[in-house]
mmCIF file of C-alpha atoms in Angstrom:
data_model
loop_
_atom_site.group_PDB
_atom_site.id
_atom_site.type_symbol
_atom_site.label_atom_id
_atom_site.label_comp_id
_atom_site.label_asym_id
_atom_site.label_seq_id
_atom_site.Cartn_x
_atom_site.Cartn_y
_atom_site.Cartn_z
ATOM 1 C CA SER Q 1 4.128 -58.061 -9.532
ATOM 2 C CA VAL Q 2 3.028 -55.615 -12.229
ATOM 3 C CA ASN Q 3 -0.531 -55.870 -10.950
ATOM 4 C CA ARG Q 4 0.657 -55.250 -7.408
ATOM 5 C CA THR Q 5 2.590 -52.141 -8.512
ATOM 6 C CA GLN Q 6 -0.469 -50.861 -10.381
ATOM 7 C CA TYR Q 7 -2.606 -51.550 -7.318
ATOM 8 C CA LEU Q 8 -0.222 -49.580 -5.085
ATOM 9 C CA LEU Q 9 -0.193 -46.684 -7.550
ATOM 10 C CA ASP Q 10 -3.990 -46.651 -7.702
ATOM 11 C CA GLU Q 11 -4.195 -46.788 -3.906
ATOM 12 C CA GLY Q 12 -1.625 -43.937 -3.719
ATOM 13 C CA ASP Q 13 -3.744 -41.824 -6.074
ATOM 14 C CA ASP Q 14 -6.799 -42.492 -3.963
ATOM 15 C CA LEU Q 15 -4.890 -41.504 -0.853
ATOM 16 C CA LEU Q 16 -3.721 -38.268 -2.537
ATOM 17 C CA LEU Q 17 -7.251 -37.456 -3.604
ATOM 18 C CA ASP Q 18 -8.450 -38.052 -0.068
ATOM 19 C CA GLU Q 19 -5.816 -35.630 1.242
ATOM 20 C CA VAL Q 20 -6.726 -32.838 -1.209
ATOM 21 C CA ASN Q 21 -8.291 -29.802 0.450
ATOM 22 C CA PRO Q 22 -9.900 -27.434 -2.096
ATOM 23 C CA ASP Q 23 -9.558 -24.449 0.246
ATOM 24 C CA GLU Q 24 -5.831 -25.050 0.638
ATOM 25 C CA GLU Q 25 -5.447 -25.453 -3.115
ATOM 26 C CA MET Q 26 -7.269 -22.174 -3.695
ATOM 27 C CA ALA Q 27 -5.067 -20.478 -1.108
ATOM 28 C CA ILE Q 28 -1.958 -21.825 -2.851
ATOM 29 C CA LEU Q 29 -3.266 -20.689 -6.233
ATOM 30 C CA ASP Q 30 -4.038 -17.257 -4.781
ATOM 31 C CA GLN Q 31 -0.500 -17.051 -3.413
ATOM 32 C CA LEU Q 32 0.936 -18.095 -6.782
ATOM 33 C CA LEU Q 33 -1.194 -15.496 -8.562
ATOM 34 C CA GLU Q 34 -0.107 -12.843 -6.080
ATOM 35 C CA LEU Q 35 3.548 -13.785 -6.573
ATOM 36 C CA GLN Q 36 3.064 -13.628 -10.342
ATOM 37 C CA HIS Q 37 1.428 -10.216 -9.967
ATOM 38 C CA HIS Q 38 4.310 -8.923 -7.818
ATOM 39 C CA ASP Q 39 6.793 -10.312 -10.327
ATOM 40 C CA ASN Q 40 4.993 -8.513 -13.170
ATOM 41 C CA GLU Q 41 4.895 -5.273 -11.162
ATOM 42 C CA TYR Q 42 8.602 -5.582 -10.424
ATOM 43 C CA GLU Q 43 9.359 -6.129 -14.115
ATOM 44 C CA LYS Q 44 7.287 -3.070 -15.088
ATOM 45 C CA LYS Q 45 9.025 -0.921 -12.468
ATOM 46 C CA HIS Q 46 12.443 -2.253 -13.474
ATOM 47 C CA LYS Q 47 11.710 -1.505 -17.142
ATOM 48 C CA SER Q 48 10.451 1.957 -16.210
ATOM 49 C CA ASN Q 49 13.608 2.603 -14.179
ATOM 50 C CA GLU Q 50 15.784 1.476 -17.093
ATOM 51 C CA GLU Q 51 13.931 3.809 -19.459
ATOM 52 C CA HIS Q 52 14.318 6.677 -16.977
ATOM 53 C CA LEU Q 53 18.025 5.882 -16.634
ATOM 54 C CA LYS Q 54 18.484 5.979 -20.422
ATOM 55 C CA GLU Q 55 16.612 9.296 -20.523
ATOM 56 C CA VAL Q 56 18.843 10.757 -17.791
ATOM 57 C CA GLU Q 57 21.967 9.453 -19.534
ATOM 58 C CA GLY Q 58 20.831 11.172 -22.744
ATOM 59 C CA GLU Q 59 20.297 14.428 -20.862
ATOM 60 C CA LEU Q 60 23.725 14.128 -19.261
ATOM 61 C CA GLU Q 61 25.368 13.567 -22.643
ATOM 62 C CA GLU Q 62 23.553 16.609 -24.012
ATOM 63 C CA GLN Q 63 24.672 18.731 -21.033
ATOM 64 C CA GLU Q 64 28.223 17.437 -21.406
ATOM 65 C CA GLY Q 65 28.189 18.576 -25.040
ATOM 66 C CA MET Q 66 26.925 21.987 -23.984
ATOM 67 C CA LEU Q 67 29.649 22.234 -21.331
ATOM 68 C CA LEU Q 68 32.303 21.371 -23.912
ATOM 69 C CA GLN Q 69 30.957 24.124 -26.178
ATOM 70 C CA LEU Q 70 30.983 26.542 -23.247
ATOM 71 C CA LYS Q 71 34.571 25.549 -22.449
ATOM 72 C CA GLU Q 72 35.592 26.285 -26.043
ATOM 73 C CA SER Q 73 33.731 29.601 -25.941
ATOM 74 C CA LEU Q 74 35.549 30.526 -22.729
ATOM 75 C CA LYS Q 75 38.892 29.733 -24.362
ATOM 76 C CA VAL Q 76 38.007 32.027 -27.263
ATOM 77 C CA TYR Q 77 36.815 34.713 -24.824
ATOM 78 C CA HIS Q 78 40.056 34.577 -22.818
ATOM 79 C CA THR Q 79 42.114 34.746 -26.017
ATOM 80 C CA LEU Q 80 40.117 37.770 -27.208
ATOM 81 C CA LYS Q 81 40.357 39.389 -23.769
ATOM 82 C CA ALA Q 82 44.145 38.975 -23.766
ATOM 83 C CA ARG Q 83 44.350 40.516 -27.272
ATOM 84 C CA TYR Q 84 42.077 43.365 -26.160
ATOM 85 C CA GLU Q 85 44.306 44.068 -23.157
ATOM 86 C CA VAL Q 86 47.415 44.117 -25.388
ATOM 87 C CA LEU Q 87 45.684 46.472 -27.830
ATOM 88 C CA MET Q 88 44.513 48.742 -24.994
ATOM 89 C CA GLY Q 89 48.104 48.886 -23.753
ATOM 90 C CA GLU Q 90 49.236 49.885 -27.241
ATOM 91 C CA VAL Q 91 46.459 52.507 -27.459
ATOM 92 C CA GLN Q 92 47.566 53.989 -24.121
ATOM 93 C CA GLN Q 93 51.164 54.138 -25.376
ATOM 94 C CA LEU Q 94 50.004 55.816 -28.585
ATOM 95 C CA GLU Q 95 47.872 58.296 -26.582
ATOM 96 C CA ALA Q 96 50.868 59.135 -24.410
ATOM 97 C CA GLU Q 97 53.040 59.536 -27.517
ATOM 98 C CA LYS Q 98 50.344 61.725 -29.137
ATOM 99 C CA LYS Q 99 50.171 63.893 -26.014
ATOM 100 C CA ASN Q 100 53.949 64.198 -25.960
ATOM 101 C CA LEU Q 101 54.064 65.141 -29.656
ATOM 102 C CA ALA Q 102 51.251 67.690 -29.156
ATOM 103 C CA GLU Q 103 53.199 69.267 -26.291
ATOM 104 C CA GLN Q 104 56.355 69.388 -28.431
ATOM 105 C CA LEU Q 105 54.355 70.924 -31.278
ATOM 106 C CA GLU Q 106 52.874 73.563 -28.962
ATOM 107 C CA LYS Q 107 56.336 74.443 -27.642
ATOM 108 C CA ALA Q 108 57.679 74.650 -31.167
ATOM 109 C CA VAL Q 109 54.830 76.959 -32.233
ATOM 110 C CA VAL Q 110 55.286 79.189 -29.149
ATOM 111 C CA ASP Q 111 59.072 79.199 -29.380
ATOM 112 C CA PRO Q 112 60.193 78.261 -32.905
ATOM 113 C CA SER Q 113 63.856 78.348 -31.849
ATOM 114 C CA LYS Q 114 63.533 75.183 -29.769
#
């Protein structure tokens, strides 16, 4: 029984060897190599895309930081602008008061009785 099994296995091997076509095997190997090549190319491209994505993310973070600084600068600018406008209003009031006092002084010099 063991001999019979061995005989069948040997016969099966012989049959497989008879069915082997070197051209087909080479074509299969070529296809496998091509698939491996495409897989490697995909991995390279994927890695390149990931690196580019990290680079873009870094640039975005940098720009976000710059925008936050700009936002703070604009807040300071608006605060200073509001103070400037208040001070200009006070200056205009003081100029009007100065003009009024100068007119009163001129009237007093012209007519000391008033």
